[in-house]
Every structure is written in structure tokens, then in C-alpha cells.
Amino acid sequence: MTTTTAKIAFIGAGSVVFTQGLLADLFAFEELKGVHIALHDIDAERLATAEGAARHIAAHLGAGPRITAHADRREALAGADFVVNIVQVGMGESTRTDFEVPARYGVRQTIGDTLGVGGIFRALRTFPLLKALGQDIAEVCPDAWLLNYTNPMAMNVQYLAEATGLTRVVGLCHSVYWTMHDLCELLEVPFEEVRYQAAGVNHQAWVLRFEHQGESVYPRLDALIERDPQLRRRVRVDMYRRLGYYPTETSEHSSEYVPWYLGHASEVERLRLPIGTYLDIVADNVAEYEKTRDSLAAGTPLPVAGTMEYAPQIVHSIVTGTPRTVYGNVTNRGLIDNLPAHGTVEVPCLVDALGVQPTRVGALPPQCAALNRSYLSMNDLVVRAAVEDDPRHIRHAAMADPATAAALPVERIWQLCDDMVRAHGELLQPGLRAVLGS
């Protein structure tokens, strides 16, 4: 068994909790115990915490990696074989803005990181970073694989394809894996014994096949839902009962991508939707970071468990040639027949020494494709706003967003976008900072 010295650059390594989980997964592979981990963050304290955590995890798992920390991004990237992007531009302060400003207009959000007003402006403040990152990769590590975890996933991957020209890009999300894992647990079916296929778009893919011992498991799920009225009080179960295919994201996420739930107080109550729940997650992440920082400083670092994330599996497969299947977000180009070719889709991908190779799925069920096309149309308008430097497309995207359009008349949508532009200001590219009026 040969240990590789491949270089893996972590951009936004100050997201320490997530970085720790990825490193624990990486160092669990014997062949990856000697990799070069290059950490980058613009926050000096968070970067130092990430470095301390990385050294602790390596020692705990008996790994001997080379670990370097860099305030300069290009230094971290130089010669990298893999780039893991986990940057969140604006951090918690911007996320709070994403919720508080729309809330003043009566727009309800639960997570706000994929579609909706929150997704639009999270993307717009991330795009300048992605463009600069893409330029750096092209110059100092052009053969690297860019493994993106930063949301909004589908918009970011599409923007990277159109604005940077990078081709070795795959967006990674754990929603398909954990959906299937949790369904198996719910139905008391061993996860290792099931076979499944999902496809669609990030946070709104569909479980197309779900089989155990050669038979569909869907009838068992139907029977369980029929027996348990509490299961029927979940958005994703409600969508499954009406559409026929189970969605691969939580109810909190799923409620934001359609017009049927958040705009109705009765549905919010019936389906127990926690409005603004992501702000609690942000607060928990900050608390977890501070606990990690303080524990490292006191010499009592916290234990870290692996997370079963895809990035370490991809690195291992490419480096060793070990074939495995992961779910990746990539440019469609005919992978799903009834979705736009330039949109970002989530499909199974074979990974081996040749890299990440997406699987052609064919056509989705028409009712599922219809929702995905609505999602991708909104995505495209956000990308068009940035690529064409056209602030009107920001408003067009909000008009096309299902949940926003269900909540507000068009004049109020434009006023909301103006307020969001004012609030985010300098984080947006200059051409998109215009206030247009209603």
C-alpha cells in the first residue's frame, strides 16, 4: 500500500467544524495519511484554529500529513491536486440580513441558502470570490479538481462553468446519502443491502429507484405513511404522496423551492415548519467553533468523528484508482434529457483514476422535471445577472422564484431586492449595486 503525497487545499478552512470532519474522513484512509493539507482562510484566528485542529486529528488517527496554513490563497493553491471550497462570504452577519430583510416584507424562509431571496443574495456575494478563485486555480494549479461545498450549490457550479472556464468542477452535498440512510433506518432495512438511484437538482433531486432484494421499497414506505399521521405532517412526505417520488432534502429545505407551503400560515402550522431555523444553525456553528478553539488552547482538544462526506472519497478514488459511486453536481449536457443543458444537475458519478464521470440518467418523470426546470430557470437568471452585469436580472430571478412570487406582488419584490442590494452593498460586484426602484 503506497501513501500518496497529493496536495489538498482547503479554501475557507476557518469553517473549522466542517474542516475537521473532512480531515477525519481523509486520514481514515491509509493511503491518504501522508497528504499535504494546505489550509487557507482570511480570518487569522480561525485559520490558526483550523491548523491546530488538523494537527490534533492527524495525531489522533496516526497520520503523518504535511500541514501548512496560508493567509495568501495562491500560496495554498500552488501545485494543488484538489481544492475543497467551503467559503461562506459574509458569514453569519450576511445570513441574518438574508432573513431579516425579507421577513419585514412578510417573506418566510427556513434555510435561505439555495433558492429564494436568501439563495439569490448568497450567490451574488459568493460569485466574486468564485471568479477570483477560478482565476487562481487556472494559473497555479490548472489540473486540480475543484470540489465545491459552498451553497447555493447549483448556482455556484453554473457560475464557475460560465465565468471561469474550469472543467474539473463538481459540487458535493450529503443530501442524497443521508436521505437514503434515514429512509432505511425509518423502514428498518439495512442500508448496505439497498440499491437506489436519485437524480434532479441539488436539494431537489428525486429517489427514482429504491430497492431491497430486487423489490421496490416504496410500497413499505407507503404503508408506513398510511399508518403514521405524524409522518404526513412533513413537507417531503406531502410532496412524495402527490408526486410519487421522494425528494432528497429535508422538509425545511424542500418547503422553500415550491409555492405551496411557506406562504400559508395554515400549512406552516400543519407541516411544523420552523421559520428562520437556519439562524439557530448559524449560532450553533459559532458556538461549536468557539468550543473547539478554546479546547485546543487549553490543550484538551475535542474528539472528532468522520462524516462520510464525498470529497475524501473522491480524493481516495482518484489517487488510488478505487472505483466508487458518489452523487455530484455537474453541468447537465444531456445527463437528464428534460432539463436545460447548461443547468447544474445532481446525478450519480463514477469516480476512479480517470476522475469524476457523471452518469447519464435519461428523462425524469415529467412532474419532477417541471419543478426542477422552475428551479433551474431561477438559477439561470441569477447567473445571468452576474455574468452580464445586469441588475434587472436580480429582480427577474426573484420574480421567477416560486416561494417569493407566491408571497409578494411584483412591485414589492422589486422593493425587497432594492433593500437587499442596499444591505449587502460592498459584497456585490459593482455593476449589481444599483437601486432600481419599483
Tab-separated table of C-alpha atoms in Angstrom:
chain	number	residue	atom	x	y	z
A	1	MET	CA	0.000	0.000	0.000
A	2	THR	CA	1.505	3.300	-1.138
A	3	THR	CA	0.887	6.537	0.753
A	4	THR	CA	0.264	9.498	-1.518
A	5	THR	CA	1.665	12.991	-1.043
A	6	ALA	CA	-1.108	14.651	-3.055
A	7	LYS	CA	-1.803	18.250	-2.100
A	8	ILE	CA	-5.300	19.210	-0.946
A	9	ALA	CA	-6.054	22.904	-0.485
A	10	PHE	CA	-8.899	23.894	1.820
A	11	ILE	CA	-10.326	27.312	0.918
A	12	GLY	CA	-12.360	28.689	3.814
A	13	ALA	CA	-10.687	26.304	6.262
A	14	GLY	CA	-11.867	28.548	9.095
A	15	SER	CA	-15.195	26.706	8.845
A	16	VAL	CA	-13.442	24.583	11.417
A	17	VAL	CA	-16.174	22.117	12.328
A	18	PHE	CA	-16.701	21.086	8.702
A	19	THR	CA	-12.954	21.069	8.007
A	20	GLN	CA	-12.412	18.722	10.955
A	21	GLY	CA	-14.962	16.233	9.673
A	22	LEU	CA	-13.411	16.192	6.210
A	23	LEU	CA	-9.928	15.695	7.646
A	24	ALA	CA	-11.111	12.853	9.863
A	25	ASP	CA	-12.526	11.171	6.743
A	26	LEU	CA	-9.329	11.779	4.750
A	27	PHE	CA	-6.951	10.464	7.402
A	28	ALA	CA	-9.093	7.346	7.881
A	29	PHE	CA	-7.745	6.145	4.510
A	30	GLU	CA	-4.315	4.582	4.929
A	31	GLU	CA	-3.210	5.839	1.500
A	32	LEU	CA	-4.053	9.443	2.442
A	33	LYS	CA	-2.246	9.648	5.777
A	34	GLY	CA	0.736	11.390	4.125
A	35	VAL	CA	-1.075	14.023	2.056
A	36	HIS	CA	-0.215	17.713	2.070
A	37	ILE	CA	-3.053	19.695	3.660
A	38	ALA	CA	-2.845	23.397	2.770
A	39	LEU	CA	-5.276	25.489	4.821
A	40	HIS	CA	-6.400	28.977	3.778
A	41	ASP	CA	-8.666	31.498	5.448
A	42	ILE	CA	-8.772	35.291	5.603
A	43	ASP	CA	-9.521	35.188	9.365
A	44	ALA	CA	-6.221	34.685	11.198
A	45	GLU	CA	-7.772	33.296	14.380
A	46	ARG	CA	-9.950	30.802	12.534
A	47	LEU	CA	-7.003	29.750	10.361
A	48	ALA	CA	-4.863	29.105	13.436
A	49	THR	CA	-7.701	27.110	14.992
A	50	ALA	CA	-8.083	25.051	11.822
A	51	GLU	CA	-4.357	24.302	11.791
A	52	GLY	CA	-4.382	23.233	15.443
A	53	ALA	CA	-7.406	21.028	14.858
A	54	ALA	CA	-5.805	19.450	11.778
A	55	ARG	CA	-2.646	18.564	13.709
A	56	HIS	CA	-4.684	17.061	16.539
A	57	ILE	CA	-6.816	14.942	14.191
A	58	ALA	CA	-3.743	13.712	12.313
A	59	ALA	CA	-2.038	12.666	15.536
A	60	HIS	CA	-5.194	11.024	16.871
A	61	LEU	CA	-5.591	8.952	13.691
A	62	GLY	CA	-1.923	8.062	13.369
A	63	ALA	CA	-1.459	10.080	10.188
A	64	GLY	CA	1.687	11.940	9.157
A	65	PRO	CA	0.497	14.607	6.738
A	66	ARG	CA	2.269	17.800	5.877
A	67	ILE	CA	0.061	20.602	7.213
A	68	THR	CA	0.577	24.221	6.171
A	69	ALA	CA	-1.502	27.324	6.870
A	70	HIS	CA	-1.691	30.266	4.470
A	71	ALA	CA	-3.205	33.726	4.682
A	72	ASP	CA	-2.403	34.028	0.956
A	73	ARG	CA	-4.796	31.965	-1.178
A	74	ARG	CA	-2.441	31.487	-4.114
A	75	GLU	CA	0.226	30.046	-1.814
A	76	ALA	CA	-2.276	27.491	-0.547
A	77	LEU	CA	-3.344	26.618	-4.096
A	78	ALA	CA	0.089	26.402	-5.710
A	79	GLY	CA	0.543	22.902	-7.120
A	80	ALA	CA	-2.628	21.555	-5.515
A	81	ASP	CA	-4.177	18.349	-6.847
A	82	PHE	CA	-7.517	19.015	-5.164
A	83	VAL	CA	-9.203	22.203	-3.985
A	84	VAL	CA	-12.006	21.967	-1.421
A	85	ASN	CA	-14.098	25.142	-1.311
A	86	ILE	CA	-16.076	25.710	1.894
A	87	VAL	CA	-16.120	29.520	1.933
A	88	GLN	CA	-19.130	31.403	3.271
A	89	VAL	CA	-18.894	35.020	2.152
A	90	GLY	CA	-20.308	37.423	4.721
A	91	MET	CA	-20.612	34.746	7.410
A	92	GLY	CA	-23.399	34.968	9.991
A	93	GLU	CA	-23.971	38.705	9.649
A	94	SER	CA	-24.938	38.410	5.987
A	95	THR	CA	-27.048	35.344	6.688
A	96	ARG	CA	-29.003	37.308	9.284
A	97	THR	CA	-29.597	40.019	6.678
A	98	ASP	CA	-30.875	37.358	4.273
A	99	PHE	CA	-33.607	36.519	6.778
A	100	GLU	CA	-34.408	39.794	8.488
A	101	VAL	CA	-34.921	41.996	5.414
A	102	PRO	CA	-37.316	39.585	3.612
A	103	ALA	CA	-39.153	38.971	6.904
A	104	ARG	CA	-40.059	42.667	7.010
A	105	TYR	CA	-41.899	42.070	3.738
A	106	GLY	CA	-43.685	39.017	5.096
A	107	VAL	CA	-41.493	36.531	3.214
A	108	ARG	CA	-40.932	33.383	5.272
A	109	GLN	CA	-37.711	31.376	4.896
A	110	THR	CA	-36.411	28.345	6.759
A	111	ILE	CA	-32.846	27.828	5.455
A	112	GLY	CA	-32.367	30.503	2.783
A	113	ASP	CA	-29.242	29.068	1.145
A	114	THR	CA	-30.471	27.583	-2.160
A	115	LEU	CA	-33.393	29.425	-3.749
A	116	GLY	CA	-35.485	32.357	-2.539
A	117	VAL	CA	-34.201	35.807	-1.679
A	118	GLY	CA	-31.602	34.296	0.636
A	119	GLY	CA	-30.271	31.983	-2.068
A	120	ILE	CA	-30.109	34.797	-4.644
A	121	PHE	CA	-28.017	37.089	-2.485
A	122	ARG	CA	-25.855	34.353	-1.023
A	123	ALA	CA	-24.947	33.512	-4.620
A	124	LEU	CA	-24.345	37.116	-5.663
A	125	ARG	CA	-21.950	37.789	-2.809
A	126	THR	CA	-20.154	34.467	-3.454
A	127	PHE	CA	-19.647	34.896	-7.208
A	128	PRO	CA	-16.794	37.468	-6.976
A	129	LEU	CA	-14.870	35.048	-4.744
A	130	LEU	CA	-15.521	32.160	-7.140
A	131	LYS	CA	-14.285	34.163	-10.117
A	132	ALA	CA	-11.057	35.081	-8.334
A	133	LEU	CA	-10.627	31.507	-7.079
A	134	GLY	CA	-11.140	30.164	-10.606
A	135	GLN	CA	-8.522	32.536	-11.996
A	136	ASP	CA	-6.036	31.475	-9.322
A	137	ILE	CA	-6.652	27.775	-9.995
A	138	ALA	CA	-6.181	28.290	-13.730
A	139	GLU	CA	-2.811	29.928	-13.091
A	140	VAL	CA	-1.252	27.958	-10.212
A	141	CYS	CA	-2.913	24.502	-10.230
A	142	PRO	CA	-4.727	24.101	-13.580
A	143	ASP	CA	-5.094	20.320	-13.312
A	144	ALA	CA	-6.693	20.379	-9.861
A	145	TRP	CA	-10.189	19.101	-9.152
A	146	LEU	CA	-12.347	21.787	-7.524
A	147	LEU	CA	-14.675	20.149	-5.004
A	148	ASN	CA	-17.266	22.739	-4.043
A	149	TYR	CA	-19.342	22.580	-0.865
A	150	THR	CA	-20.387	26.238	-0.807
A	151	ASN	CA	-24.097	26.955	-1.296
A	152	PRO	CA	-26.138	27.771	-3.299
A	153	MET	CA	-24.633	24.717	-4.958
A	154	ALA	CA	-26.351	24.703	-8.348
A	155	MET	CA	-25.899	28.435	-8.942
A	156	ASN	CA	-22.256	28.331	-7.887
A	157	VAL	CA	-21.395	25.385	-10.147
A	158	GLN	CA	-23.142	27.009	-13.114
A	159	TYR	CA	-21.357	30.297	-12.458
A	160	LEU	CA	-17.972	28.550	-12.206
A	161	ALA	CA	-18.596	26.876	-15.573
A	162	GLU	CA	-19.649	30.100	-17.302
A	163	ALA	CA	-17.387	32.673	-15.659
A	164	THR	CA	-14.119	30.782	-15.129
A	165	GLY	CA	-13.962	28.090	-17.815
A	166	LEU	CA	-12.852	25.471	-15.275
A	167	THR	CA	-13.922	21.975	-16.285
A	168	ARG	CA	-12.783	19.860	-13.340
A	169	VAL	CA	-15.524	21.095	-11.041
A	170	VAL	CA	-18.005	19.038	-9.044
A	171	GLY	CA	-20.388	20.257	-6.357
A	172	LEU	CA	-20.801	17.983	-3.358
A	173	CYS	CA	-23.711	17.643	-0.951
A	174	HIS	CA	-24.645	14.917	1.510
A	175	SER	CA	-28.424	15.138	0.999
A	176	VAL	CA	-28.847	12.036	-1.187
A	177	TYR	CA	-26.718	9.852	1.102
A	178	TRP	CA	-28.437	10.933	4.296
A	179	THR	CA	-31.911	10.741	2.750
A	180	MET	CA	-31.325	7.115	1.836
A	181	HIS	CA	-29.615	6.356	5.142
A	182	ASP	CA	-32.533	7.836	7.109
A	183	LEU	CA	-35.190	6.149	4.952
A	184	CYS	CA	-33.517	2.802	5.585
A	185	GLU	CA	-33.489	3.495	9.304
A	186	LEU	CA	-37.153	4.531	9.227
A	187	LEU	CA	-38.129	1.358	7.357
A	188	GLU	CA	-35.738	-0.890	9.300
A	189	VAL	CA	-33.977	-2.010	6.142
A	190	PRO	CA	-30.157	-2.436	6.239
A	191	PHE	CA	-28.629	0.439	4.272
A	192	GLU	CA	-25.871	-1.835	2.951
A	193	GLU	CA	-28.478	-4.085	1.327
A	194	VAL	CA	-30.461	-1.495	-0.649
A	195	ARG	CA	-29.889	-0.262	-4.182
A	196	TYR	CA	-31.015	3.193	-5.149
A	197	GLN	CA	-30.792	5.836	-7.841
A	198	ALA	CA	-31.571	9.528	-7.436
A	199	ALA	CA	-31.357	12.447	-9.843
A	200	GLY	CA	-32.576	16.008	-10.260
A	201	VAL	CA	-31.078	19.199	-8.882
A	202	ASN	CA	-29.290	19.898	-5.614
A	203	HIS	CA	-31.657	19.804	-2.635
A	204	GLN	CA	-34.474	18.829	-5.021
A	205	ALA	CA	-33.421	15.521	-6.508
A	206	TRP	CA	-35.757	12.541	-6.549
A	207	VAL	CA	-35.376	8.928	-5.443
A	208	LEU	CA	-36.122	7.212	-8.760
A	209	ARG	CA	-35.295	3.669	-7.616
A	210	PHE	CA	-35.249	2.296	-4.065
A	211	GLU	CA	-34.903	-1.486	-3.924
A	212	HIS	CA	-34.167	-4.232	-1.425
A	213	GLN	CA	-33.584	-7.811	-2.547
A	214	GLY	CA	-34.762	-6.902	-6.031
A	215	GLU	CA	-38.080	-5.364	-4.985
A	216	SER	CA	-39.137	-1.733	-4.630
A	217	VAL	CA	-39.207	-0.475	-1.042
A	218	TYR	CA	-41.706	2.254	-1.910
A	219	PRO	CA	-44.759	0.083	-1.010
A	220	ARG	CA	-43.357	-0.350	2.514
A	221	LEU	CA	-42.915	3.425	2.782
A	222	ASP	CA	-46.484	3.965	1.561
A	223	ALA	CA	-47.830	1.605	4.216
A	224	LEU	CA	-45.838	3.292	6.969
A	225	ILE	CA	-47.043	6.740	5.929
A	226	GLU	CA	-50.637	5.478	5.902
A	227	ARG	CA	-50.262	4.169	9.473
A	228	ASP	CA	-48.465	7.214	10.905
A	229	PRO	CA	-50.292	10.566	10.721
A	230	GLN	CA	-47.237	12.382	12.086
A	231	LEU	CA	-45.223	11.351	9.026
A	232	ARG	CA	-47.859	13.048	6.899
A	233	ARG	CA	-47.011	16.306	8.680
A	234	ARG	CA	-43.709	16.575	6.821
A	235	VAL	CA	-43.318	18.587	3.624
A	236	ARG	CA	-41.197	15.995	1.871
A	237	VAL	CA	-43.730	13.265	2.669
A	238	ASP	CA	-46.547	15.508	1.442
A	239	MET	CA	-44.616	16.077	-1.799
A	240	TYR	CA	-43.877	12.369	-2.157
A	241	ARG	CA	-47.552	11.433	-1.765
A	242	ARG	CA	-48.528	13.869	-4.521
A	243	LEU	CA	-45.579	13.478	-6.911
A	244	GLY	CA	-44.788	9.786	-6.485
A	245	TYR	CA	-41.040	10.185	-5.892
A	246	TYR	CA	-39.347	11.008	-2.598
A	247	PRO	CA	-37.364	14.296	-2.532
A	248	THR	CA	-33.781	14.165	-1.296
A	249	GLU	CA	-33.764	17.084	1.124
A	250	THR	CA	-35.321	17.890	4.460
A	251	SER	CA	-38.776	19.370	4.783
A	252	GLU	CA	-37.275	22.702	5.851
A	253	HIS	CA	-35.294	22.885	2.633
A	254	SER	CA	-37.991	21.423	0.396
A	255	SER	CA	-40.640	23.911	1.519
A	256	GLU	CA	-38.624	26.808	0.066
A	257	TYR	CA	-38.470	25.558	-3.516
A	258	VAL	CA	-42.201	25.394	-4.246
A	259	PRO	CA	-45.060	27.914	-3.885
A	260	TRP	CA	-47.420	25.772	-1.800
A	261	TYR	CA	-46.293	25.936	1.815
A	262	LEU	CA	-44.473	28.922	3.304
A	263	GLY	CA	-46.956	31.487	2.011
A	264	HIS	CA	-49.778	29.916	4.006
A	265	ALA	CA	-49.854	30.142	7.810
A	266	SER	CA	-52.099	27.084	7.980
A	267	GLU	CA	-49.543	24.997	6.073
A	268	VAL	CA	-46.674	26.295	8.179
A	269	GLU	CA	-48.569	25.068	11.244
A	270	ARG	CA	-49.773	21.786	9.724
A	271	LEU	CA	-46.319	20.849	8.499
A	272	ARG	CA	-44.464	22.227	11.537
A	273	LEU	CA	-42.152	24.439	9.515
A	274	PRO	CA	-39.597	26.277	11.675
A	275	ILE	CA	-39.303	29.755	10.155
A	276	GLY	CA	-35.781	31.167	10.310
A	277	THR	CA	-34.358	27.916	11.634
A	278	TYR	CA	-31.049	28.428	9.830
A	279	LEU	CA	-30.191	31.313	12.155
A	280	ASP	CA	-30.178	28.790	15.005
A	281	ILE	CA	-27.846	26.567	12.990
A	282	VAL	CA	-25.523	29.521	12.384
A	283	ALA	CA	-25.469	30.280	16.117
A	284	ASP	CA	-24.762	26.616	16.916
A	285	ASN	CA	-21.888	26.562	14.413
A	286	VAL	CA	-20.328	29.639	16.002
A	287	ALA	CA	-20.657	28.092	19.454
A	288	GLU	CA	-19.108	24.843	18.208
A	289	TYR	CA	-16.213	26.752	16.653
A	290	GLU	CA	-15.588	28.671	19.881
A	291	LYS	CA	-15.682	25.442	21.887
A	292	THR	CA	-13.129	23.889	19.521
A	293	ARG	CA	-10.892	26.973	19.652
A	294	ASP	CA	-10.981	27.127	23.448
A	295	SER	CA	-10.391	23.396	23.842
A	296	LEU	CA	-7.332	23.499	21.595
A	297	ALA	CA	-5.964	26.478	23.512
A	298	ALA	CA	-6.455	24.622	26.781
A	299	GLY	CA	-4.730	21.515	25.441
A	300	THR	CA	-7.888	19.409	25.684
A	301	PRO	CA	-8.989	19.056	22.049
A	302	LEU	CA	-12.421	17.611	21.386
A	303	PRO	CA	-12.883	14.197	19.723
A	304	VAL	CA	-13.857	14.353	16.057
A	305	ALA	CA	-15.799	11.701	14.175
A	306	GLY	CA	-15.817	11.062	10.442
A	307	THR	CA	-18.701	12.444	8.417
A	308	MET	CA	-18.972	10.148	5.373
A	309	GLU	CA	-18.589	13.161	3.068
A	310	TYR	CA	-17.897	12.668	-0.630
A	311	ALA	CA	-14.749	14.821	-1.045
A	312	PRO	CA	-12.421	12.422	0.840
A	313	GLN	CA	-13.909	9.502	-1.104
A	314	ILE	CA	-13.268	11.298	-4.404
A	315	VAL	CA	-9.676	12.058	-3.445
A	316	HIS	CA	-9.115	8.436	-2.464
A	317	SER	CA	-10.665	7.062	-5.676
A	318	ILE	CA	-8.703	9.362	-7.992
A	319	VAL	CA	-5.412	8.797	-6.162
A	320	THR	CA	-5.725	5.012	-5.794
A	321	GLY	CA	-7.979	4.110	-8.739
A	322	THR	CA	-10.538	2.572	-6.403
A	323	PRO	CA	-13.921	2.832	-8.175
A	324	ARG	CA	-16.924	4.082	-6.254
A	325	THR	CA	-20.149	5.953	-6.903
A	326	VAL	CA	-20.904	9.348	-5.380
A	327	TYR	CA	-23.556	11.951	-6.114
A	328	GLY	CA	-22.201	15.069	-7.765
A	329	ASN	CA	-23.494	18.397	-9.053
A	330	VAL	CA	-22.279	18.993	-12.595
A	331	THR	CA	-23.311	20.763	-15.795
A	332	ASN	CA	-26.141	18.807	-17.379
A	333	ARG	CA	-25.034	18.483	-21.042
A	334	GLY	CA	-27.551	15.725	-21.768
A	335	LEU	CA	-27.298	13.814	-18.496
A	336	ILE	CA	-31.001	14.484	-17.815
A	337	ASP	CA	-32.925	14.806	-21.080
A	338	ASN	CA	-35.768	17.032	-19.927
A	339	LEU	CA	-33.697	19.644	-18.047
A	340	PRO	CA	-31.699	22.539	-19.594
A	341	ALA	CA	-28.291	21.526	-20.945
A	342	HIS	CA	-26.440	24.394	-19.233
A	343	GLY	CA	-28.097	23.888	-15.832
A	344	THR	CA	-26.461	22.159	-12.878
A	345	VAL	CA	-27.895	18.725	-12.126
A	346	GLU	CA	-27.268	16.188	-9.378
A	347	VAL	CA	-26.603	12.676	-10.676
A	348	PRO	CA	-24.655	9.534	-9.749
A	349	CYS	CA	-20.987	9.788	-10.727
A	350	LEU	CA	-18.409	7.046	-11.134
A	351	VAL	CA	-15.080	8.075	-9.611
A	352	ASP	CA	-11.803	6.301	-10.321
A	353	ALA	CA	-8.310	7.165	-11.554
A	354	LEU	CA	-9.833	8.956	-14.555
A	355	GLY	CA	-11.693	11.421	-12.316
A	356	VAL	CA	-15.363	12.176	-11.737
A	357	GLN	CA	-17.518	10.737	-14.525
A	358	PRO	CA	-21.231	11.649	-14.392
A	359	THR	CA	-23.841	9.034	-15.289
A	360	ARG	CA	-26.495	9.739	-17.902
A	361	VAL	CA	-29.915	9.264	-16.305
A	362	GLY	CA	-32.264	9.971	-19.218
A	363	ALA	CA	-35.596	11.681	-18.625
A	364	LEU	CA	-37.034	12.430	-15.198
A	365	PRO	CA	-40.726	11.835	-14.501
A	366	PRO	CA	-42.436	14.884	-16.039
A	367	GLN	CA	-43.880	16.198	-12.775
A	368	CYS	CA	-40.413	16.130	-11.186
A	369	ALA	CA	-38.759	17.712	-14.209
A	370	ALA	CA	-41.333	20.518	-14.166
A	371	LEU	CA	-40.309	21.545	-10.644
A	372	ASN	CA	-36.607	21.183	-11.452
A	373	ARG	CA	-36.991	23.389	-14.536
A	374	SER	CA	-38.574	26.117	-12.422
A	375	TYR	CA	-35.619	25.850	-10.020
A	376	LEU	CA	-33.064	25.994	-12.836
A	377	SER	CA	-34.784	28.921	-14.559
A	378	MET	CA	-34.422	30.973	-11.397
A	379	ASN	CA	-30.791	29.824	-11.073
A	380	ASP	CA	-30.043	30.904	-14.617
A	381	LEU	CA	-31.338	34.429	-14.042
A	382	VAL	CA	-29.058	34.872	-11.016
A	383	VAL	CA	-26.062	33.697	-13.036
A	384	ARG	CA	-27.111	35.941	-15.936
A	385	ALA	CA	-27.224	38.922	-13.548
A	386	ALA	CA	-23.571	38.379	-12.629
A	387	VAL	CA	-22.175	37.275	-15.995
A	388	GLU	CA	-23.938	40.067	-17.907
A	389	ASP	CA	-23.591	42.591	-15.049
A	390	ASP	CA	-27.330	43.288	-15.299
A	391	PRO	CA	-29.059	44.238	-12.015
A	392	ARG	CA	-32.511	43.810	-13.582
A	393	HIS	CA	-31.920	40.060	-13.692
A	394	ILE	CA	-31.697	40.006	-9.884
A	395	ARG	CA	-35.316	41.179	-9.835
A	396	HIS	CA	-36.244	38.768	-12.608
A	397	ALA	CA	-34.819	35.907	-10.559
A	398	ALA	CA	-36.867	36.908	-7.516
A	399	MET	CA	-39.971	37.186	-9.725
A	400	ALA	CA	-39.333	33.669	-11.042
A	401	ASP	CA	-38.633	32.200	-7.603
A	402	PRO	CA	-41.673	30.075	-6.648
A	403	ALA	CA	-41.902	30.905	-2.935
A	404	THR	CA	-41.150	34.628	-3.349
A	405	ALA	CA	-43.658	35.010	-6.181
A	406	ALA	CA	-46.285	33.261	-4.057
A	407	ALA	CA	-45.697	35.673	-1.176
A	408	LEU	CA	-45.447	39.104	-2.827
A	409	PRO	CA	-46.816	41.188	-5.698
A	410	VAL	CA	-44.226	42.197	-8.253
A	411	GLU	CA	-43.803	45.785	-7.022
A	412	ARG	CA	-42.943	44.570	-3.537
A	413	ILE	CA	-40.489	42.029	-4.988
A	414	TRP	CA	-38.553	44.848	-6.657
A	415	GLN	CA	-38.607	46.922	-3.461
A	416	LEU	CA	-37.317	43.927	-1.489
A	417	CYS	CA	-34.474	43.438	-3.967
A	418	ASP	CA	-33.537	47.113	-3.629
A	419	ASP	CA	-33.385	46.758	0.141
A	420	MET	CA	-31.264	43.624	-0.139
A	421	VAL	CA	-28.861	45.373	-2.518
A	422	ARG	CA	-28.531	48.244	-0.052
A	423	ALA	CA	-27.977	45.836	2.842
A	424	HIS	CA	-25.267	43.748	1.157
A	425	GLY	CA	-23.610	46.698	-0.584
A	426	GLU	CA	-19.891	46.186	-0.966
A	427	LEU	CA	-20.136	42.386	-1.101
A	428	LEU	CA	-21.763	42.549	-4.537
A	429	GLN	CA	-19.891	43.192	-7.781
A	430	PRO	CA	-20.085	46.934	-8.582
A	431	GLY	CA	-22.451	46.631	-11.523
A	432	LEU	CA	-25.097	44.904	-9.388
A	433	ARG	CA	-25.275	47.530	-6.636
A	434	ALA	CA	-27.840	49.700	-8.438
A	435	VAL	CA	-31.139	50.507	-6.730
A	436	LEU	CA	-33.752	50.397	-9.497
A	437	GLY	CA	-36.989	51.323	-7.752
A	438	SER	CA	-40.294	49.606	-8.370
